[in-house]
Amino acid sequence: MRLYRTGNGPYLEHDGSYYRVPEHSWDALVTHDDLRGYLQSILRHSQSVADLRTEHILAPIGNQEVWAAGVTYYRSRSARMEESKSAGGGDFYDRVYSAERPELFFKSTASRVAGPGTHVRIRSDAKWNVPEPELTLLINNRGQIIGYTVGNDMSSRDIEGENPLYLPQAKVYDRSCALGPCVLITPETLPTTTPIRLEISRGGTAAFSADTTLAELKRAPASLVEYLFRDNSFPYGAFLMTGTGIVPPDSFTLQSGDLVRITIDPIGTLENEVKQGI
Ligand code: DO4
Ligand code: MG
């Protein structure tokens, strides 16, 4: 089952048919005692409706905070070590990759999140920028993973590489995070064969593309959630981005007008245009 947040309230998709969800509060859905049971009863008792208009689809977020895990893939560890070498920060990334405690950082409030089909931003004082395609967990207020969405952790590599203490500025700014297009509601852990694909096009031609799978993710999602919820409460639940396994070559930086497409097959494709300084 896939849950969409739209300008006309939430919709449920199952086997290609769409259903309206009577509960309009996204926060009430995320914190529902039995969200799957509630959604399954909608499938049993209501008629399907016409297809969703894609322009009505919003980021699947209410009052949830967005957090992110870092250096959870070997590729990210190597890229971080390289970009921060001259600042003397390389060793930290190597150590956090193999440490028991993961790197978790605050990524976004809902107001900074871009929905599908809208634009993400490059901050105006950054010169080296990339998207980070990340499987993103939706966790209820009781610390249970209730679903999965696609996330883009937009990042300024020059700012982060200059000094690891600049991480919040490299990561948190207006429209630095995209989520969507929906939440896959499932009690199952996603298989390690699940592919994550990043495609960046510029002026209609491919500028970069790459794939990874969840087999490369070093940490179990449940363990990341357990750390996030230690001594930390989330009355509306939270999103947790699980880190990137794809980093374009060092010669690559995003430009205004680029189109970023991130596909995680059982969930869908999140597509956003990039703008700088707007
Ligand atoms: O340590 C910096 C953040 C890395 C990150 O966002 C990632 O690995 O996805
Ligand atoms: Mg990231």
mmCIF file of N, CA and C in Angstrom, residues 4-112:
data_model
loop_
_atom_site.group_PDB
_atom_site.id
_atom_site.type_symbol
_atom_site.label_atom_id
_atom_site.label_comp_id
_atom_site.label_asym_id
_atom_site.label_seq_id
_atom_site.Cartn_x
_atom_site.Cartn_y
_atom_site.Cartn_z
ATOM 1 N N TYR A 4 -0.304 8.624 -0.151
ATOM 2 C CA TYR A 4 0.079 9.913 -0.745
ATOM 3 C C TYR A 4 -0.538 11.036 0.070
ATOM 4 N N ARG A 5 0.189 12.121 0.186
ATOM 5 C CA ARG A 5 -0.386 13.346 0.755
ATOM 6 C C ARG A 5 -0.603 14.295 -0.414
ATOM 7 N N THR A 6 -1.825 14.786 -0.555
ATOM 8 C CA THR A 6 -2.125 15.641 -1.707
ATOM 9 C C THR A 6 -2.856 16.904 -1.239
ATOM 10 N N GLY A 7 -3.015 17.830 -2.191
ATOM 11 C CA GLY A 7 -3.767 19.049 -1.896
ATOM 12 C C GLY A 7 -5.230 18.759 -1.569
ATOM 13 N N ASN A 8 -5.712 17.555 -1.911
ATOM 14 C CA ASN A 8 -7.103 17.163 -1.598
ATOM 15 C C ASN A 8 -7.173 16.154 -0.469
ATOM 16 N N GLY A 9 -6.150 16.109 0.365
ATOM 17 C CA GLY A 9 -6.132 15.135 1.461
ATOM 18 C C GLY A 9 -5.366 13.889 1.062
ATOM 19 N N PRO A 10 -5.228 12.949 2.009
ATOM 20 C CA PRO A 10 -4.437 11.746 1.730
ATOM 21 C C PRO A 10 -5.166 10.761 0.806
ATOM 22 N N TYR A 11 -4.396 10.058 0.005
ATOM 23 C CA TYR A 11 -4.919 9.002 -0.869
ATOM 24 C C TYR A 11 -4.093 7.746 -0.639
ATOM 25 N N LEU A 12 -4.760 6.621 -0.849
ATOM 26 C CA LEU A 12 -4.111 5.330 -0.729
ATOM 27 C C LEU A 12 -4.085 4.696 -2.111
ATOM 28 N N GLU A 13 -2.963 4.075 -2.459
ATOM 29 C CA GLU A 13 -2.893 3.347 -3.740
ATOM 30 C C GLU A 13 -2.611 1.887 -3.426
ATOM 31 N N HIS A 14 -3.361 1.018 -4.081
ATOM 32 C CA HIS A 14 -3.129 -0.418 -3.916
ATOM 33 C C HIS A 14 -3.438 -1.102 -5.240
ATOM 34 N N ASP A 15 -2.498 -1.887 -5.752
ATOM 35 C CA ASP A 15 -2.676 -2.595 -7.032
ATOM 36 C C ASP A 15 -3.160 -1.667 -8.145
ATOM 37 N N GLY A 16 -2.653 -0.446 -8.181
ATOM 38 C CA GLY A 16 -2.982 0.472 -9.279
ATOM 39 C C GLY A 16 -4.283 1.236 -9.101
ATOM 40 N N SER A 17 -5.033 0.978 -8.009
ATOM 41 C CA SER A 17 -6.274 1.740 -7.769
ATOM 42 C C SER A 17 -6.056 2.708 -6.608
ATOM 43 N N TYR A 18 -6.764 3.839 -6.668
ATOM 44 C CA TYR A 18 -6.603 4.894 -5.654
ATOM 45 C C TYR A 18 -7.871 5.022 -4.812
ATOM 46 N N TYR A 19 -7.676 5.306 -3.536
ATOM 47 C CA TYR A 19 -8.797 5.429 -2.588
ATOM 48 C C TYR A 19 -8.572 6.678 -1.749
ATOM 49 N N ARG A 20 -9.667 7.361 -1.445
ATOM 50 C CA ARG A 20 -9.554 8.525 -0.551
ATOM 51 C C ARG A 20 -9.429 8.046 0.881
ATOM 52 N N VAL A 21 -8.654 8.753 1.669
ATOM 53 C CA VAL A 21 -8.490 8.407 3.087
ATOM 54 C C VAL A 21 -9.274 9.441 3.897
ATOM 55 N N PRO A 22 -10.307 8.990 4.643
ATOM 56 C CA PRO A 22 -11.146 9.967 5.368
ATOM 57 C C PRO A 22 -10.375 10.786 6.405
ATOM 58 N N GLU A 23 -9.401 10.168 7.053
ATOM 59 C CA GLU A 23 -8.620 10.924 8.052
ATOM 60 C C GLU A 23 -7.687 11.880 7.316
ATOM 61 N N HIS A 24 -7.931 13.182 7.454
ATOM 62 C CA HIS A 24 -7.145 14.154 6.692
ATOM 63 C C HIS A 24 -5.885 14.634 7.405
ATOM 64 N N SER A 25 -5.794 14.356 8.708
ATOM 65 C CA SER A 25 -4.606 14.846 9.422
ATOM 66 C C SER A 25 -3.442 13.871 9.226
ATOM 67 N N TRP A 26 -2.378 14.358 8.568
ATOM 68 C CA TRP A 26 -1.207 13.500 8.331
ATOM 69 C C TRP A 26 -0.595 13.053 9.660
ATOM 70 N N ASP A 27 -0.565 13.968 10.626
ATOM 71 C CA ASP A 27 0.008 13.612 11.930
ATOM 72 C C ASP A 27 -0.814 12.502 12.598
ATOM 73 N N ALA A 28 -2.142 12.573 12.441
ATOM 74 C CA ALA A 28 -2.987 11.524 13.040
ATOM 75 C C ALA A 28 -2.737 10.185 12.355
ATOM 76 N N LEU A 29 -2.482 10.200 11.049
ATOM 77 C CA LEU A 29 -2.169 8.936 10.353
ATOM 78 C C LEU A 29 -0.845 8.365 10.842
ATOM 79 N N VAL A 30 0.172 9.232 10.919
ATOM 80 C CA VAL A 30 1.512 8.749 11.305
ATOM 81 C C VAL A 30 1.498 8.175 12.729
ATOM 82 N N THR A 31 0.691 8.761 13.593
ATOM 83 C CA THR A 31 0.695 8.315 14.998
ATOM 84 C C THR A 31 -0.456 7.347 15.296
ATOM 85 N N HIS A 32 -1.178 6.914 14.255
ATOM 86 C CA HIS A 32 -2.327 5.995 14.440
ATOM 87 C C HIS A 32 -1.867 4.716 15.155
ATOM 88 N N ASP A 33 -2.727 4.206 16.062
ATOM 89 C CA ASP A 33 -2.419 2.966 16.811
ATOM 90 C C ASP A 33 -2.207 1.777 15.887
ATOM 91 N N ASP A 34 -2.956 1.775 14.773
ATOM 92 C CA ASP A 34 -2.888 0.629 13.855
ATOM 93 C C ASP A 34 -3.098 1.168 12.431
ATOM 94 N N LEU A 35 -2.081 1.826 11.917
ATOM 95 C CA LEU A 35 -2.240 2.483 10.614
ATOM 96 C C LEU A 35 -2.543 1.469 9.514
ATOM 97 N N ARG A 36 -1.830 0.337 9.509
ATOM 98 C CA ARG A 36 -2.075 -0.644 8.426
ATOM 99 C C ARG A 36 -3.492 -1.170 8.484
ATOM 100 N N GLY A 37 -3.965 -1.478 9.697
ATOM 101 C CA GLY A 37 -5.334 -1.984 9.856
ATOM 102 C C GLY A 37 -6.339 -0.949 9.363
ATOM 103 N N TYR A 38 -6.110 0.319 9.709
ATOM 104 C CA TYR A 38 -7.012 1.395 9.284
ATOM 105 C C TYR A 38 -7.026 1.497 7.754
ATOM 106 N N LEU A 39 -5.837 1.447 7.129
ATOM 107 C CA LEU A 39 -5.779 1.585 5.672
ATOM 108 C C LEU A 39 -6.386 0.354 4.986
ATOM 109 N N GLN A 40 -6.166 -0.820 5.583
ATOM 110 C CA GLN A 40 -6.752 -2.028 4.985
ATOM 111 C C GLN A 40 -8.274 -1.982 5.052
ATOM 112 N N SER A 41 -8.826 -1.387 6.114
ATOM 113 C CA SER A 41 -10.297 -1.304 6.199
ATOM 114 C C SER A 41 -10.827 -0.345 5.124
ATOM 115 N N ILE A 42 -10.033 0.669 4.739
ATOM 116 C CA ILE A 42 -10.455 1.562 3.637
ATOM 117 C C ILE A 42 -10.505 0.756 2.330
ATOM 118 N N LEU A 43 -9.509 -0.096 2.114
ATOM 119 C CA LEU A 43 -9.500 -0.911 0.887
ATOM 120 C C LEU A 43 -10.717 -1.828 0.832
ATOM 121 N N ARG A 44 -11.097 -2.352 2.007
ATOM 122 C CA ARG A 44 -12.231 -3.294 2.032
ATOM 123 C C ARG A 44 -13.558 -2.594 1.828
ATOM 124 N N HIS A 45 -13.676 -1.345 2.342
ATOM 125 C CA HIS A 45 -15.010 -0.733 2.421
ATOM 126 C C HIS A 45 -15.251 0.421 1.474
ATOM 127 N N SER A 46 -14.217 0.888 0.735
ATOM 128 C CA SER A 46 -14.534 2.045 -0.126
ATOM 129 C C SER A 46 -14.274 1.760 -1.597
ATOM 130 N N GLN A 47 -14.876 2.602 -2.415
ATOM 131 C CA GLN A 47 -14.738 2.498 -3.878
ATOM 132 C C GLN A 47 -13.470 3.221 -4.295
ATOM 133 N N SER A 48 -12.828 2.706 -5.338
ATOM 134 C CA SER A 48 -11.652 3.425 -5.829
ATOM 135 C C SER A 48 -12.099 4.688 -6.566
ATOM 136 N N VAL A 49 -11.166 5.622 -6.682
ATOM 137 C CA VAL A 49 -11.463 6.897 -7.341
ATOM 138 C C VAL A 49 -10.533 7.046 -8.552
ATOM 139 N N ALA A 50 -10.709 8.141 -9.287
ATOM 140 C CA ALA A 50 -9.869 8.356 -10.475
ATOM 141 C C ALA A 50 -8.397 8.524 -10.059
ATOM 142 N N ASP A 51 -7.490 8.377 -11.011
ATOM 143 C CA ASP A 51 -6.055 8.522 -10.744
ATOM 144 C C ASP A 51 -5.732 9.851 -10.074
ATOM 145 N N LEU A 52 -4.622 9.865 -9.371
ATOM 146 C CA LEU A 52 -4.152 11.116 -8.769
ATOM 147 C C LEU A 52 -3.593 12.021 -9.842
ATOM 148 N N ARG A 53 -3.831 13.307 -9.704
ATOM 149 C CA ARG A 53 -3.141 14.270 -10.585
ATOM 150 C C ARG A 53 -1.790 14.551 -9.935
ATOM 151 N N THR A 54 -0.700 14.312 -10.694
ATOM 152 C CA THR A 54 0.626 14.403 -10.069
ATOM 153 C C THR A 54 0.903 15.796 -9.519
ATOM 154 N N GLU A 55 0.296 16.819 -10.132
ATOM 155 C CA GLU A 55 0.579 18.176 -9.642
ATOM 156 C C GLU A 55 -0.007 18.409 -8.243
ATOM 157 N N HIS A 56 -0.893 17.508 -7.806
ATOM 158 C CA HIS A 56 -1.483 17.682 -6.483
ATOM 159 C C HIS A 56 -0.707 16.969 -5.382
ATOM 160 N N ILE A 57 0.312 16.208 -5.779
ATOM 161 C CA ILE A 57 1.022 15.413 -4.769
ATOM 162 C C ILE A 57 1.992 16.301 -3.982
ATOM 163 N N LEU A 58 1.895 16.210 -2.666
ATOM 164 C CA LEU A 58 2.730 17.031 -1.770
ATOM 165 C C LEU A 58 3.763 16.143 -1.080
ATOM 166 N N ALA A 59 4.760 16.760 -0.483
ATOM 167 C CA ALA A 59 5.709 15.987 0.332
ATOM 168 C C ALA A 59 4.912 15.284 1.438
ATOM 169 N N PRO A 60 5.238 14.027 1.718
ATOM 170 C CA PRO A 60 4.447 13.247 2.688
ATOM 171 C C PRO A 60 4.819 13.565 4.137
ATOM 172 N N ILE A 61 4.668 14.823 4.507
ATOM 173 C CA ILE A 61 5.140 15.238 5.839
ATOM 174 C C ILE A 61 4.150 16.188 6.484
ATOM 175 N N GLY A 62 3.977 16.018 7.803
ATOM 176 C CA GLY A 62 3.151 16.940 8.593
ATOM 177 C C GLY A 62 4.074 17.686 9.535
ATOM 178 N N ASN A 63 3.981 17.329 10.826
ATOM 179 C CA ASN A 63 4.852 17.979 11.810
ATOM 180 C C ASN A 63 6.044 17.106 12.200
ATOM 181 N N GLN A 64 6.392 16.149 11.342
ATOM 182 C CA GLN A 64 7.526 15.284 11.662
ATOM 183 C C GLN A 64 8.837 16.047 11.445
ATOM 184 N N GLU A 65 9.841 15.776 12.300
ATOM 185 C CA GLU A 65 11.200 16.258 12.034
ATOM 186 C C GLU A 65 11.854 15.283 11.059
ATOM 187 N N VAL A 66 12.828 15.782 10.297
ATOM 188 C CA VAL A 66 13.596 14.893 9.425
ATOM 189 C C VAL A 66 15.012 14.820 9.971
ATOM 190 N N TRP A 67 15.461 13.612 10.238
ATOM 191 C CA TRP A 67 16.834 13.357 10.682
ATOM 192 C C TRP A 67 17.552 12.526 9.612
ATOM 193 N N ALA A 68 18.855 12.456 9.712
ATOM 194 C CA ALA A 68 19.594 11.708 8.698
ATOM 195 C C ALA A 68 20.776 10.983 9.331
ATOM 196 N N ALA A 69 21.101 9.860 8.739
ATOM 197 C CA ALA A 69 22.295 9.103 9.127
ATOM 198 C C ALA A 69 23.366 9.392 8.087
ATOM 199 N N GLY A 70 24.625 9.414 8.511
ATOM 200 C CA GLY A 70 25.713 9.683 7.571
ATOM 201 C C GLY A 70 26.755 8.575 7.609
ATOM 202 N N VAL A 71 27.470 8.442 6.510
ATOM 203 C CA VAL A 71 28.592 7.510 6.417
ATOM 204 C C VAL A 71 28.137 6.075 6.736
ATOM 205 N N THR A 72 27.024 5.705 6.151
ATOM 206 C CA THR A 72 26.479 4.363 6.347
ATOM 207 C C THR A 72 26.806 3.453 5.160
ATOM 208 N N TYR A 73 27.415 4.012 4.124
ATOM 209 C CA TYR A 73 27.866 3.224 2.971
ATOM 210 C C TYR A 73 29.368 3.500 2.810
ATOM 211 N N TYR A 74 30.098 2.503 2.321
ATOM 212 C CA TYR A 74 31.546 2.647 2.134
ATOM 213 C C TYR A 74 31.851 3.807 1.181
ATOM 214 N N ARG A 75 31.007 3.966 0.151
ATOM 215 C CA ARG A 75 31.227 5.030 -0.838
ATOM 216 C C ARG A 75 31.165 6.418 -0.176
ATOM 217 N N SER A 76 30.264 6.571 0.783
ATOM 218 C CA SER A 76 30.152 7.860 1.469
ATOM 219 C C SER A 76 31.376 8.090 2.356
ATOM 220 N N ARG A 77 31.809 7.040 3.049
ATOM 221 C CA ARG A 77 33.018 7.148 3.894
ATOM 222 C C ARG A 77 34.194 7.651 3.060
ATOM 223 N N SER A 78 34.408 7.039 1.873
ATOM 224 C CA SER A 78 35.570 7.401 1.049
ATOM 225 C C SER A 78 35.440 8.840 0.542
ATOM 226 N N ALA A 79 34.245 9.223 0.114
ATOM 227 C CA ALA A 79 34.041 10.578 -0.425
ATOM 228 C C ALA A 79 34.267 11.632 0.654
ATOM 229 N N ARG A 80 33.762 11.354 1.861
ATOM 230 C CA ARG A 80 33.918 12.312 2.972
ATOM 231 C C ARG A 80 35.392 12.441 3.351
ATOM 232 N N MET A 81 36.107 11.314 3.379
ATOM 233 C CA MET A 81 37.532 11.354 3.760
ATOM 234 C C MET A 81 38.309 12.185 2.750
ATOM 235 N N GLU A 82 37.973 12.015 1.485
ATOM 236 C CA GLU A 82 38.675 12.728 0.418
ATOM 237 C C GLU A 82 38.391 14.234 0.509
ATOM 238 N N GLU A 83 37.101 14.595 0.671
ATOM 239 C CA GLU A 83 36.751 16.028 0.618
ATOM 240 C C GLU A 83 37.261 16.793 1.840
ATOM 241 N N SER A 84 37.508 16.081 2.958
ATOM 242 C CA SER A 84 37.924 16.805 4.173
ATOM 243 C C SER A 84 39.396 16.584 4.500
ATOM 244 N N LYS A 85 40.133 15.952 3.549
ATOM 245 C CA LYS A 85 41.540 15.599 3.819
ATOM 246 C C LYS A 85 42.374 16.819 4.208
ATOM 247 N N SER A 86 42.257 17.889 3.418
ATOM 248 C CA SER A 86 43.136 19.031 3.690
ATOM 249 C C SER A 86 42.722 19.756 4.970
ATOM 250 N N ALA A 87 41.488 19.528 5.443
ATOM 251 C CA ALA A 87 41.049 20.147 6.699
ATOM 252 C C ALA A 87 41.366 19.245 7.892
ATOM 253 N N GLY A 88 41.951 18.076 7.638
ATOM 254 C CA GLY A 88 42.321 17.161 8.721
ATOM 255 C C GLY A 88 41.138 16.403 9.296
ATOM 256 N N GLY A 89 40.037 16.366 8.561
ATOM 257 C CA GLY A 89 38.828 15.720 9.105
ATOM 258 C C GLY A 89 38.646 14.282 8.686
ATOM 259 N N GLY A 90 39.521 13.776 7.798
ATOM 260 C CA GLY A 90 39.306 12.467 7.194
ATOM 261 C C GLY A 90 39.132 11.323 8.180
ATOM 262 N N ASP A 91 39.907 11.349 9.239
ATOM 263 C CA ASP A 91 39.916 10.256 10.206
ATOM 264 C C ASP A 91 38.567 10.070 10.905
ATOM 265 N N PHE A 92 37.858 11.181 11.123
ATOM 266 C CA PHE A 92 36.563 11.091 11.800
ATOM 267 C C PHE A 92 35.594 10.212 11.015
ATOM 268 N N TYR A 93 35.614 10.362 9.708
ATOM 269 C CA TYR A 93 34.661 9.622 8.881
ATOM 270 C C TYR A 93 34.990 8.141 8.870
ATOM 271 N N ASP A 94 36.292 7.821 8.839
ATOM 272 C CA ASP A 94 36.693 6.427 8.885
ATOM 273 C C ASP A 94 36.245 5.815 10.210
ATOM 274 N N ARG A 95 36.434 6.577 11.278
ATOM 275 C CA ARG A 95 36.103 6.043 12.600
ATOM 276 C C ARG A 95 34.592 5.865 12.773
ATOM 277 N N VAL A 96 33.807 6.824 12.255
ATOM 278 C CA VAL A 96 32.352 6.699 12.467
ATOM 279 C C VAL A 96 31.773 5.574 11.612
ATOM 280 N N TYR A 97 32.420 5.290 10.482
ATOM 281 C CA TYR A 97 31.927 4.210 9.618
ATOM 282 C C TYR A 97 31.941 2.877 10.370
ATOM 283 N N SER A 98 33.000 2.670 11.183
ATOM 284 C CA SER A 98 33.080 1.372 11.865
ATOM 285 C C SER A 98 32.695 1.434 13.344
ATOM 286 N N ALA A 99 32.366 2.629 13.849
ATOM 287 C CA ALA A 99 31.995 2.731 15.272
ATOM 288 C C ALA A 99 30.635 2.072 15.515
ATOM 289 N N GLU A 100 30.411 1.726 16.786
ATOM 290 C CA GLU A 100 29.102 1.161 17.121
ATOM 291 C C GLU A 100 28.007 2.232 16.991
ATOM 292 N N ARG A 101 28.293 3.450 17.468
ATOM 293 C CA ARG A 101 27.297 4.528 17.417
ATOM 294 C C ARG A 101 27.306 5.148 16.017
ATOM 295 N N PRO A 102 26.125 5.257 15.387
ATOM 296 C CA PRO A 102 26.095 5.854 14.043
ATOM 297 C C PRO A 102 26.170 7.368 14.104
ATOM 298 N N GLU A 103 26.496 7.980 12.964
ATOM 299 C CA GLU A 103 26.366 9.429 12.851
ATOM 300 C C GLU A 103 24.897 9.714 12.546
ATOM 301 N N LEU A 104 24.245 10.497 13.408
ATOM 302 C CA LEU A 104 22.864 10.931 13.165
ATOM 303 C C LEU A 104 22.859 12.438 13.273
ATOM 304 N N PHE A 105 22.217 13.113 12.326
ATOM 305 C CA PHE A 105 22.164 14.570 12.420
ATOM 306 C C PHE A 105 20.778 15.064 12.053
ATOM 307 N N PHE A 106 20.452 16.253 12.573
ATOM 308 C CA PHE A 106 19.165 16.864 12.271
ATOM 309 C C PHE A 106 19.224 17.391 10.839
ATOM 310 N N LYS A 107 18.235 17.061 10.024
ATOM 311 C CA LYS A 107 18.276 17.457 8.616
ATOM 312 C C LYS A 107 17.272 18.557 8.282
ATOM 313 N N SER A 108 16.033 18.409 8.727
ATOM 314 C CA SER A 108 15.052 19.383 8.228
ATOM 315 C C SER A 108 13.785 19.429 9.066
ATOM 316 N N THR A 109 13.184 20.602 9.025
ATOM 317 C CA THR A 109 11.804 20.742 9.469
ATOM 318 C C THR A 109 10.934 20.628 8.218
ATOM 319 N N ALA A 110 9.644 20.422 8.424
ATOM 320 C CA ALA A 110 8.732 20.256 7.279
ATOM 321 C C ALA A 110 8.761 21.474 6.358
ATOM 322 N N SER A 111 8.930 22.661 6.936
ATOM 323 C CA SER A 111 8.864 23.876 6.113
ATOM 324 C C SER A 111 10.012 23.972 5.112
ATOM 325 N N ARG A 112 11.088 23.243 5.341
ATOM 326 C CA ARG A 112 12.237 23.283 4.421
ATOM 327 C C ARG A 112 12.215 22.157 3.391
#
